[in-house]
Every structure is written in C-alpha cells, then in structure tokens.
Amino acid sequence: MNLNELVALDAGSVMATYGRHPVAFVRGEGSRLYDSEGREYLDFLTGLAVCSLGHAHPEVAEAIATQARTLLHVSNLYYNDVQPLLAARLDGLLGAQGPGGVPRGDGGRVFFANSGAEANECAIKLARRYGQRHGGADRFHVVSALNSFHGRTLSALAATGQPAKQATFQPLPSGFSQVPYGDLDALRAEADRLGSGLAAVLLEAVQAEGGVNVAPPGYLEGVRELCDDTGALLAIDEVQTGLGRTGRWFGFEHFDIAPDVVTLAKALGNGMPIGACWAKAEVAKAFEAGDHATTFGGQPLAARAALTTLEVMERERVPERAARAGARLAEGLAQTPGVSSVRGLGLLLAAELASGDAKAAAAACLEQGLIVNAVTGTALRFAPSLLVSEEEIDEALAVVGKALASGH
Ligand SMILES: *Cc1c(COP(=O)(O)O)cnc(C)c1O
C-alpha cells in the first residue's frame, strides 16, 4: 500500500489519538529507516529512545526468531528459562550502583511489565505496599515533579506533572502531587505537609519528555537525604534515560545517589515491548504472591529480546559510545547557526532554536530525510542509536544546518 492508501485506511480504522506526520515506515536497518514510497531516512529519534542498538540489529533479530520457534509464552504461574537470567543480568547492572560503586548487600529484585507506564504502575503499587508495612494505611502518597512524564495509564498520569494532560481525565487516582523540578525547598515543604503519609518520591534524572531538563547539581542528592530522613522511597524513572542513553548505564549515575526503586522500558528490548521495575531486595520484599501480576510480563520472547539486547550493550560498551558520540553531536549542534543552546547528557540532547519554531524545524528535517522531534515548542530532541557512527552524526548535523538555514 502507498502512503495515501495507508493514511485513508488508518483514518477509517485507528482511533485518532496521534497527530501523525505523513510518513509510513516499512523497514529499518541500523540508523536508517525506509518509507512506503521508497525514501531513506536517518533516524535520530529511534522510536523515542527505544531502538538503542539501531533497527533490526542482527543478533537481537536472530535471538527473537530462534525464541519464537522455541517458546513464545508461558504463564507466570510457572517458571520459564529466560526471565530469571534477564532479572539477574539487570540486577548486575543496577545492584552494583551503590554510592561510590559499592555493591549492595542483597542486590535487588525485578518485576517485568510490558511498557514504561506499567513499570511505573508497579513502582507505585510497591511504594503503597511498602508504605503500609512501614508506616500504616495512610502512607500511600507519591510526590513527583511538574513537567515530568511517567506514562498514560491513570495512576502514571496522576504522577505525570502535566496539568493539561490530566485535566480531561478527572478524577484521577488520589495520593499524588507534584512540585517544581529541581526545587528542593518545594519538595521539603510538600514532605512536611504530608508527614508520615509520604510513601515515595518519583523523579526522572533527566526530564526527557519535559524538554530534556537535567537535574540541577545537588538536587537528587538532597532528595535522597530527604527520603532517608522521612523513610520515603526514592524511585527513579529511567524509562527513557536508562541503559546507556545518557553516557552512563543509568541517568542517576551522573549523581551521587542510590535509588530504592528504578523503572525501565524503552530501550530494554530494542523494540520488543518490555518494561521492568527494579527494587532493592528489602523494598521488593513488601510484595507477596498475589500482590501484582501481568499475563505477558517477562514472557520468554520479550525476555529473550531484552537479554540479548543487554548482552550486546555490555559487549559494545554503549555508555562509553553514547558519551563519545554525544559529545560530538552536542558540539556540532552548538556550532550550528540557528541553535542558541544545547542541553542534555550523552545521546539524549535538545537544541534550543533561535527561531523558536521547533515543529517547523522538525518538519524541515523530515523533508530532508532526518528524523528528530520537537520536544518543546522551541527545542529539537536528538536520541539516535547508541551505535551511531561519526559519519551519521556529521550527516545529521548537515541536515539540521540546512533546515535551520532555510528559515526554520
Ligand atoms: C516513555 C516514558 C514513559 C512511558 O512509557 P510507555 O511505554 O509509553 O508507557 C514513562 N516514563 C518516561 C520517563 C518515559 O520517557
């Protein structure tokens, strides 16, 4: 089918929840995507930081195909031979990230879900269960930040600090509030107001959807201290920042903190839908059999894709590659006429535009074969494959330069 036919079929059959660009992709390879009309694109968005090893990574594709021929799915009422391997591998990355890199005694435990929102649902339910056991029935409140993004299910939306997205879905679940990001005094005041009702603080190390806002120096360290003082859990949403994207394995590693709970999703399966909620062992213990469940979470197919993704990521040392490639991209963007400033970490970057019209600039880039998006009205977001080459970065910079020079 060509683009016009696909658009017409979509309009008559798919719910109109997305404002889509007029492009239909049919194939991908590495940093390249191909559309229904045979055009080639350089993908610097990777499905929103999902395909961190690039499209159709041969090892991940092979692992998926082999697993599909072997065993796709079994119920979580039984063990399968992939899920615990993946959990142990993830815990190997997360459990060793105590302050100063000192491994935590008993490491952590993982619950597998199917998306970022579901990973956060798990974190919220775990915080409530932990709060009940360590404080009582009134300890269920979760404080997050304004301008955050935690997902679109009702409770993830209740934690998402974007009043415009919340307004049309009232009433949302109770027990949530938001404070300005980076403002420790505001968080302290909210914690004082809630007293022993505060169960958890949920934050991103870099607010990704909110505009690529990096936590200011000292902020997360101060939040950690507040959580230690009040007994609240510190949950870090690494759904977009996790797994090498920021130049470290996790965004929080740019700061001197150890979270109690970490959520992951986007890059975990390199395109296979899978989410994860990791918690320190003593926190994870708050859940007992029957407290939380999902049909698909941690099934052999998705778990195999994620296990292979992590193996390739570790072998390729993706955090170091992201740091190096990110420095080149950030430097190039900063030197591009029409870019007023660049922010972000590693390969999660935003370029603030002098013209102030990021939508038009993203459309001009797409027209010239480069996929980026307007993360705010005035800034372009860049989140390419962590295996992106220097040549691809230079090619993308040339397109951005041309698009901005043409008045966008
Ligand atoms: C994308 C995202 C989510 C939601 O993930 P879904 O898979 O779309 O539910 C949650 N938190 C952050 C930080 C995200 O970037």
Coordinates of C-alpha atoms and ligand atoms in Angstrom, one line a residue:
M1 CA 0.0 0.0 0.0
N2 CA 1.2 3.5 -0.7
L3 CA 1.1 6.4 1.8
N4 CA -2.3 7.8 0.7
E5 CA -3.9 4.4 1.0
L6 CA -2.4 3.8 4.4
V7 CA -3.5 7.2 5.7
A8 CA -7.0 6.6 4.5
L9 CA -7.2 3.2 6.0
D10 CA -5.8 4.5 9.3
A11 CA -8.3 7.3 9.4
G12 CA -11.2 4.8 9.0
S13 CA -9.9 2.2 11.4
V14 CA -7.5 3.5 14.0
M15 CA -8.5 5.8 17.0
A16 CA -7.4 9.3 16.3
T17 CA -5.2 9.7 19.4
Y18 CA -2.0 10.6 17.5
G19 CA -1.2 13.7 15.5
R20 CA 1.0 11.8 12.9
H21 CA 3.5 13.1 10.3
P22 CA 2.6 12.0 6.8
V23 CA 5.2 9.2 6.6
A24 CA 4.7 5.4 6.9
F25 CA 7.8 3.3 7.7
V26 CA 8.2 -0.2 6.3
R27 CA 11.8 -1.2 7.0
G28 CA 14.8 -0.3 9.1
E29 CA 18.5 -1.2 9.3
G30 CA 20.9 0.4 11.9
S31 CA 20.3 4.1 11.9
R32 CA 18.3 4.0 8.6
L33 CA 14.6 3.8 8.0
Y34 CA 12.7 3.4 4.7
D35 CA 9.2 4.5 4.0
S36 CA 6.3 3.2 1.9
E37 CA 7.4 5.4 -1.1
G38 CA 11.0 4.0 -1.0
R39 CA 12.6 7.1 0.6
E40 CA 15.5 6.6 3.0
Y41 CA 15.8 8.4 6.4
L42 CA 18.5 8.9 9.1
D43 CA 16.7 8.1 12.3
F44 CA 17.8 10.3 15.2
L45 CA 14.8 9.5 17.3
T46 CA 14.9 5.7 17.3
G47 CA 11.2 5.2 18.1
L48 CA 11.7 7.5 21.1
A49 CA 14.9 6.1 22.5
V50 CA 13.7 2.5 22.0
C51 CA 15.9 1.1 19.3
S52 CA 19.2 1.9 21.0
L53 CA 21.1 -0.7 19.1
G54 CA 19.6 0.5 15.8
H55 CA 16.9 -1.1 13.7
A56 CA 16.9 -4.8 13.0
H57 CA 20.0 -5.5 15.0
P58 CA 21.1 -8.9 13.6
E59 CA 21.8 -10.6 16.9
V60 CA 18.6 -9.4 18.5
A61 CA 16.6 -10.3 15.4
E62 CA 18.2 -13.8 15.4
A63 CA 17.5 -14.3 19.1
I64 CA 13.9 -13.3 18.6
A65 CA 13.4 -15.6 15.7
T66 CA 15.0 -18.6 17.5
Q67 CA 13.0 -18.0 20.6
A68 CA 9.8 -17.6 18.5
R69 CA 10.4 -21.1 17.1
T70 CA 11.2 -22.5 20.6
L71 CA 8.7 -21.0 23.1
L72 CA 6.9 -17.6 22.9
H73 CA 4.9 -17.6 26.0
V74 CA 4.1 -19.4 29.2
S75 CA 2.1 -18.2 32.2
N76 CA 3.8 -16.6 35.2
L77 CA 2.1 -19.4 37.2
Y78 CA 5.2 -21.3 36.0
Y79 CA 8.9 -20.6 35.7
N80 CA 10.5 -20.0 32.3
D81 CA 14.1 -20.4 31.4
V82 CA 14.7 -16.8 30.3
Q83 CA 13.1 -14.4 32.8
P84 CA 15.4 -15.1 35.8
L85 CA 18.5 -14.8 33.5
L86 CA 17.3 -11.4 32.5
A87 CA 16.5 -10.3 36.0
A88 CA 19.9 -11.4 37.3
R89 CA 21.6 -9.5 34.4
L90 CA 19.6 -6.3 35.1
D91 CA 20.4 -6.6 38.8
G92 CA 24.1 -7.0 37.9
L93 CA 23.9 -3.5 36.3
L94 CA 21.7 -1.9 39.0
G95 CA 22.7 -3.7 42.1
A96 CA 26.3 -2.6 41.7
Q97 CA 25.4 1.0 41.6
G98 CA 25.5 1.9 45.3
P99 CA 27.3 5.2 46.3
G100 CA 30.9 5.0 45.1
G101 CA 30.1 1.9 43.1
V102 CA 29.9 -0.2 46.2
P103 CA 27.6 -3.2 45.5
R104 CA 24.6 -3.5 47.7
G105 CA 24.4 -6.5 50.0
D106 CA 21.5 -8.4 48.8
G107 CA 21.1 -6.7 45.4
G108 CA 17.6 -6.2 44.1
R109 CA 14.6 -7.9 42.6
V110 CA 12.8 -7.3 39.3
F111 CA 9.2 -7.3 38.2
F112 CA 8.7 -7.5 34.4
A113 CA 5.9 -5.5 32.7
N114 CA 5.1 -4.6 29.1
S115 CA 5.7 -0.8 29.0
G116 CA 7.0 2.2 30.8
A117 CA 3.7 3.1 32.3
E118 CA 3.3 -0.4 33.6
A119 CA 6.8 -0.4 35.1
N120 CA 5.8 2.8 37.0
E121 CA 2.4 1.3 38.0
C122 CA 4.4 -1.5 39.6
A123 CA 6.7 1.1 41.4
I124 CA 3.6 3.0 42.7
K125 CA 1.9 -0.2 43.9
L126 CA 5.2 -1.4 45.5
A127 CA 5.5 2.0 47.3
R128 CA 2.0 1.7 48.6
R129 CA 2.6 -1.8 49.9
Y130 CA 5.9 -0.9 51.4
G131 CA 4.3 2.2 53.0
Q132 CA 1.6 0.1 54.6
R133 CA 4.1 -2.2 56.1
H134 CA 6.5 0.6 57.3
G135 CA 4.1 3.3 58.5
G136 CA 0.5 2.2 58.1
A137 CA -2.6 2.6 56.0
D138 CA -2.2 6.3 55.5
R139 CA 1.3 6.0 53.9
F140 CA 0.5 5.9 50.2
H141 CA 1.3 9.4 48.8
V142 CA 3.7 9.7 45.9
V143 CA 5.3 13.1 45.1
S144 CA 6.6 13.7 41.6
A145 CA 7.7 16.7 39.6
L146 CA 6.0 19.2 37.5
N147 CA 6.8 18.8 33.8
S148 CA 7.6 15.1 34.3
F149 CA 6.3 12.2 32.2
H150 CA 5.6 8.8 33.7
G151 CA 3.1 7.3 31.3
R152 CA -0.6 7.4 30.3
T153 CA -2.4 4.9 32.5
L154 CA -4.5 6.6 35.1
S155 CA -2.0 6.3 38.0
A156 CA 1.0 7.0 35.8
L157 CA -0.9 10.0 34.5
A158 CA -1.7 11.1 38.1
A159 CA 2.1 11.1 38.7
T160 CA 2.8 12.9 35.4
G161 CA 3.2 16.6 36.3
Q162 CA 1.4 18.0 33.2
P163 CA -1.9 19.6 34.2
A164 CA -3.0 19.8 30.5
K165 CA -2.7 16.0 30.1
Q166 CA -4.5 15.4 33.4
A167 CA -7.4 17.9 33.0
T168 CA -9.6 15.8 30.7
F169 CA -9.3 12.6 32.7
Q170 CA -10.6 13.6 36.1
P171 CA -11.0 12.2 38.6
L172 CA -7.5 10.7 38.7
P173 CA -6.5 8.2 41.5
S174 CA -5.8 10.1 44.7
G175 CA -2.5 10.1 46.6
F176 CA -0.4 12.1 44.1
S177 CA 1.0 15.6 44.0
Q178 CA 3.7 17.4 42.1
V179 CA 6.3 20.0 42.9
P180 CA 8.7 22.1 40.7
Y181 CA 11.6 20.0 39.4
G182 CA 15.0 20.9 40.9
D183 CA 13.4 22.9 43.8
L184 CA 14.5 21.1 47.0
D185 CA 12.7 23.6 49.2
A186 CA 9.4 23.0 47.5
L187 CA 9.8 19.2 47.9
R188 CA 10.7 19.7 51.6
A189 CA 7.6 21.8 52.1
E190 CA 5.4 19.1 50.5
A191 CA 7.1 16.4 52.6
D192 CA 6.3 18.4 55.7
R193 CA 2.7 18.8 54.6
L194 CA 2.3 15.0 54.0
G195 CA 4.3 13.9 57.1
S196 CA 4.2 10.2 57.6
G197 CA 1.8 9.9 54.6
L198 CA 4.7 10.3 52.1
A199 CA 5.4 6.9 50.7
A200 CA 7.7 7.7 47.7
V201 CA 9.3 10.4 45.6
L202 CA 9.3 9.6 41.9
L203 CA 11.6 11.5 39.6
E204 CA 13.5 11.4 36.3
A205 CA 17.2 12.0 36.4
V206 CA 16.7 13.9 33.2
Q207 CA 13.2 15.1 32.4
A208 CA 13.1 13.7 28.9
E209 CA 9.6 14.4 27.6
G210 CA 9.5 17.6 29.7
G211 CA 12.2 19.1 27.4
V212 CA 15.5 17.3 28.3
N213 CA 16.0 19.0 31.6
V214 CA 18.9 17.6 33.5
A215 CA 18.6 17.5 37.3
P216 CA 20.5 20.5 38.8
P217 CA 23.6 19.8 40.8
G218 CA 22.9 18.7 44.3
Y219 CA 19.2 18.2 43.8
L220 CA 18.9 14.4 43.6
E221 CA 21.4 14.1 46.5
G222 CA 19.2 16.4 48.5
V223 CA 16.1 14.3 47.6
R224 CA 18.0 11.2 48.7
E225 CA 18.7 12.8 52.1
L226 CA 15.0 13.8 52.5
C227 CA 13.9 10.3 51.7
D228 CA 16.4 8.9 54.2
D229 CA 15.1 11.3 56.8
T230 CA 11.4 10.6 56.2
G231 CA 11.6 6.9 55.4
A232 CA 10.1 7.5 51.9
L233 CA 11.3 5.5 48.9
L234 CA 13.3 7.2 46.2
A235 CA 12.1 5.9 42.8
I236 CA 13.9 7.0 39.7
D237 CA 12.1 6.7 36.3
E238 CA 14.8 5.6 33.9
V239 CA 12.3 4.5 31.2
Q240 CA 13.9 6.9 28.7
T241 CA 17.3 7.6 30.3
G242 CA 18.3 4.0 31.2
L243 CA 20.6 1.6 29.6
G244 CA 23.4 3.8 28.3
R245 CA 21.4 6.6 26.7
T246 CA 23.0 9.4 28.9
G247 CA 26.6 8.1 28.7
R248 CA 26.3 6.0 31.8
W249 CA 24.3 2.9 32.3
F250 CA 21.6 4.9 34.2
G251 CA 20.9 8.6 34.4
F252 CA 21.1 8.6 38.1
E253 CA 24.7 7.6 37.9
H254 CA 25.6 11.1 37.0
F255 CA 24.7 12.0 40.6
D256 CA 25.9 10.7 43.9
I257 CA 22.7 8.7 44.8
A258 CA 21.5 5.2 45.1
P259 CA 17.7 4.8 44.4
D260 CA 15.4 2.4 46.1
V261 CA 13.4 1.7 43.0
V262 CA 14.3 2.1 39.3
T263 CA 11.9 1.7 36.4
L264 CA 13.0 0.8 32.8
A265 CA 11.3 0.1 29.5
K266 CA 12.0 1.8 26.2
A267 CA 15.5 0.5 25.2
L268 CA 15.2 -2.7 27.2
G269 CA 14.0 -4.9 24.3
N270 CA 15.5 -2.8 21.5
G271 CA 11.9 -2.6 20.1
M272 CA 10.3 -5.6 21.7
P273 CA 7.7 -4.3 24.3
I274 CA 9.0 -4.9 27.8
G275 CA 9.2 -2.9 31.0
A276 CA 10.9 -3.6 34.3
C277 CA 10.6 -2.3 37.9
W278 CA 13.7 -3.0 39.9
A279 CA 13.8 -2.5 43.7
K280 CA 16.3 -3.1 46.5
A281 CA 15.7 -6.5 48.0
E282 CA 14.4 -5.2 51.3
V283 CA 11.9 -3.0 49.4
A284 CA 10.9 -5.7 46.9
K285 CA 10.0 -7.9 49.9
A286 CA 6.9 -5.8 50.5
F287 CA 5.2 -7.6 47.7
E288 CA 4.0 -11.1 48.3
A289 CA 2.5 -13.7 46.0
G290 CA -0.8 -12.3 44.5
D291 CA 0.0 -8.6 45.1
H292 CA 0.8 -7.8 41.5
A293 CA 0.7 -9.7 38.2
T294 CA 0.6 -9.5 34.4
T295 CA -0.1 -12.0 31.7
F296 CA 2.7 -11.1 29.3
G297 CA 5.4 -9.5 31.5
G298 CA 8.7 -11.5 31.4
Q299 CA 7.5 -14.0 28.9
P300 CA 10.2 -15.9 27.0
L301 CA 10.0 -13.9 23.8
A302 CA 10.3 -10.4 25.2
A303 CA 12.8 -11.6 27.9
R304 CA 15.0 -13.2 25.2
A305 CA 15.0 -10.0 23.2
A306 CA 15.9 -8.0 26.3
L307 CA 18.6 -10.5 27.4
T308 CA 20.3 -10.3 24.0
T309 CA 19.9 -6.5 23.9
L310 CA 21.8 -6.3 27.3
E311 CA 24.5 -8.7 26.1
V312 CA 25.1 -6.7 23.0
M313 CA 25.0 -3.4 25.0
E314 CA 27.6 -4.7 27.5
R315 CA 29.9 -6.0 24.8
E316 CA 29.7 -2.8 22.8
R317 CA 30.1 -0.7 25.9
V318 CA 27.2 1.5 24.9
P319 CA 27.5 4.0 27.7
E320 CA 31.0 5.0 26.6
R321 CA 30.0 5.1 23.0
A322 CA 27.0 7.3 23.9
A323 CA 29.2 9.7 25.8
R324 CA 31.7 10.0 23.0
A325 CA 29.1 10.3 20.2
G326 CA 27.0 12.6 22.3
A327 CA 29.9 15.0 22.8
R328 CA 30.4 15.1 19.0
L329 CA 26.7 15.7 18.4
A330 CA 26.4 18.3 21.1
E331 CA 29.5 20.2 19.9
G332 CA 28.2 20.2 16.3
L333 CA 24.8 21.4 17.3
A334 CA 26.2 24.2 19.4
Q335 CA 28.2 25.4 16.4
T336 CA 25.1 25.2 14.1
P337 CA 23.8 28.7 13.2
G338 CA 20.2 28.9 14.4
V339 CA 20.9 26.8 17.6
S340 CA 21.0 29.1 20.6
S341 CA 21.9 26.4 23.2
V342 CA 22.3 22.6 23.7
R343 CA 21.4 20.6 26.8
G344 CA 21.2 17.0 27.9
L345 CA 23.5 14.1 28.6
G346 CA 25.1 11.6 26.3
L347 CA 22.8 10.9 23.3
L348 CA 19.7 12.4 24.9
L349 CA 20.1 16.0 23.7
A350 CA 17.9 19.1 23.0
A351 CA 18.8 22.0 20.8
E352 CA 17.1 25.2 21.7
L353 CA 16.3 27.1 18.4
A354 CA 16.8 30.8 17.9
S355 CA 13.7 30.9 15.6
G356 CA 11.6 29.4 18.4
D357 CA 9.7 27.1 16.0
A358 CA 10.8 23.5 16.6
K359 CA 7.8 22.0 14.9
A360 CA 8.6 23.6 11.6
A361 CA 12.3 22.8 12.0
A362 CA 11.5 19.1 12.7
A363 CA 9.2 19.0 9.6
A364 CA 12.0 20.6 7.5
C365 CA 14.5 17.9 8.8
L366 CA 12.0 15.2 8.0
E367 CA 11.5 16.6 4.5
Q368 CA 15.3 16.3 4.0
G369 CA 15.4 12.7 5.4
L370 CA 16.3 13.3 9.1
I371 CA 14.0 12.1 11.9
V372 CA 14.1 14.3 15.0
N373 CA 11.2 15.7 17.0
A374 CA 10.1 18.9 18.7
V375 CA 10.5 18.0 22.4
T376 CA 9.1 21.5 23.3
G377 CA 7.7 24.3 21.0
T378 CA 11.2 25.7 20.8
A379 CA 13.6 22.8 21.0
L380 CA 14.6 19.8 18.9
R381 CA 15.3 16.4 20.6
F382 CA 18.0 14.0 19.4
A383 CA 18.1 10.4 20.6
P384 CA 19.9 8.4 17.9
S385 CA 21.1 4.8 18.1
L386 CA 23.9 4.4 20.7
L387 CA 25.8 2.6 17.9
V388 CA 25.6 5.7 15.6
S389 CA 28.7 6.4 13.6
E390 CA 30.6 9.7 13.4
E391 CA 29.7 9.9 9.7
E392 CA 26.0 9.6 10.5
I393 CA 26.3 12.3 13.2
D394 CA 28.0 14.6 10.7
E395 CA 25.3 13.8 8.1
A396 CA 22.6 14.7 10.6
L397 CA 24.3 17.9 11.6
A398 CA 24.5 18.9 7.9
V399 CA 20.7 18.4 7.5
V400 CA 19.9 20.4 10.7
G401 CA 22.2 23.2 9.4
K402 CA 20.4 23.2 6.1
A403 CA 16.9 23.1 7.7
L404 CA 17.7 25.9 10.1
A405 CA 19.3 28.0 7.3
S406 CA 16.1 27.7 5.3
G407 CA 14.4 29.8 7.9
H408 CA 13.0 27.2 10.4
Ligands
LIG1 C1 8.1 7.0 27.6 C2 8.1 7.2 29.0 C3 7.2 6.5 29.9 C4 6.0 5.8 29.4 O1 6.4 4.6 28.7 P1 5.2 3.8 27.9 O2 6.0 2.6 27.4 O3 4.8 4.8 26.7 O4 4.1 3.5 28.8 C5 7.4 6.7 31.3 N1 8.4 7.4 31.8 C6 9.3 8.0 31.0 C7 10.4 8.8 31.6 C8 9.2 8.0 29.6 O5 10.0 8.6 28.8

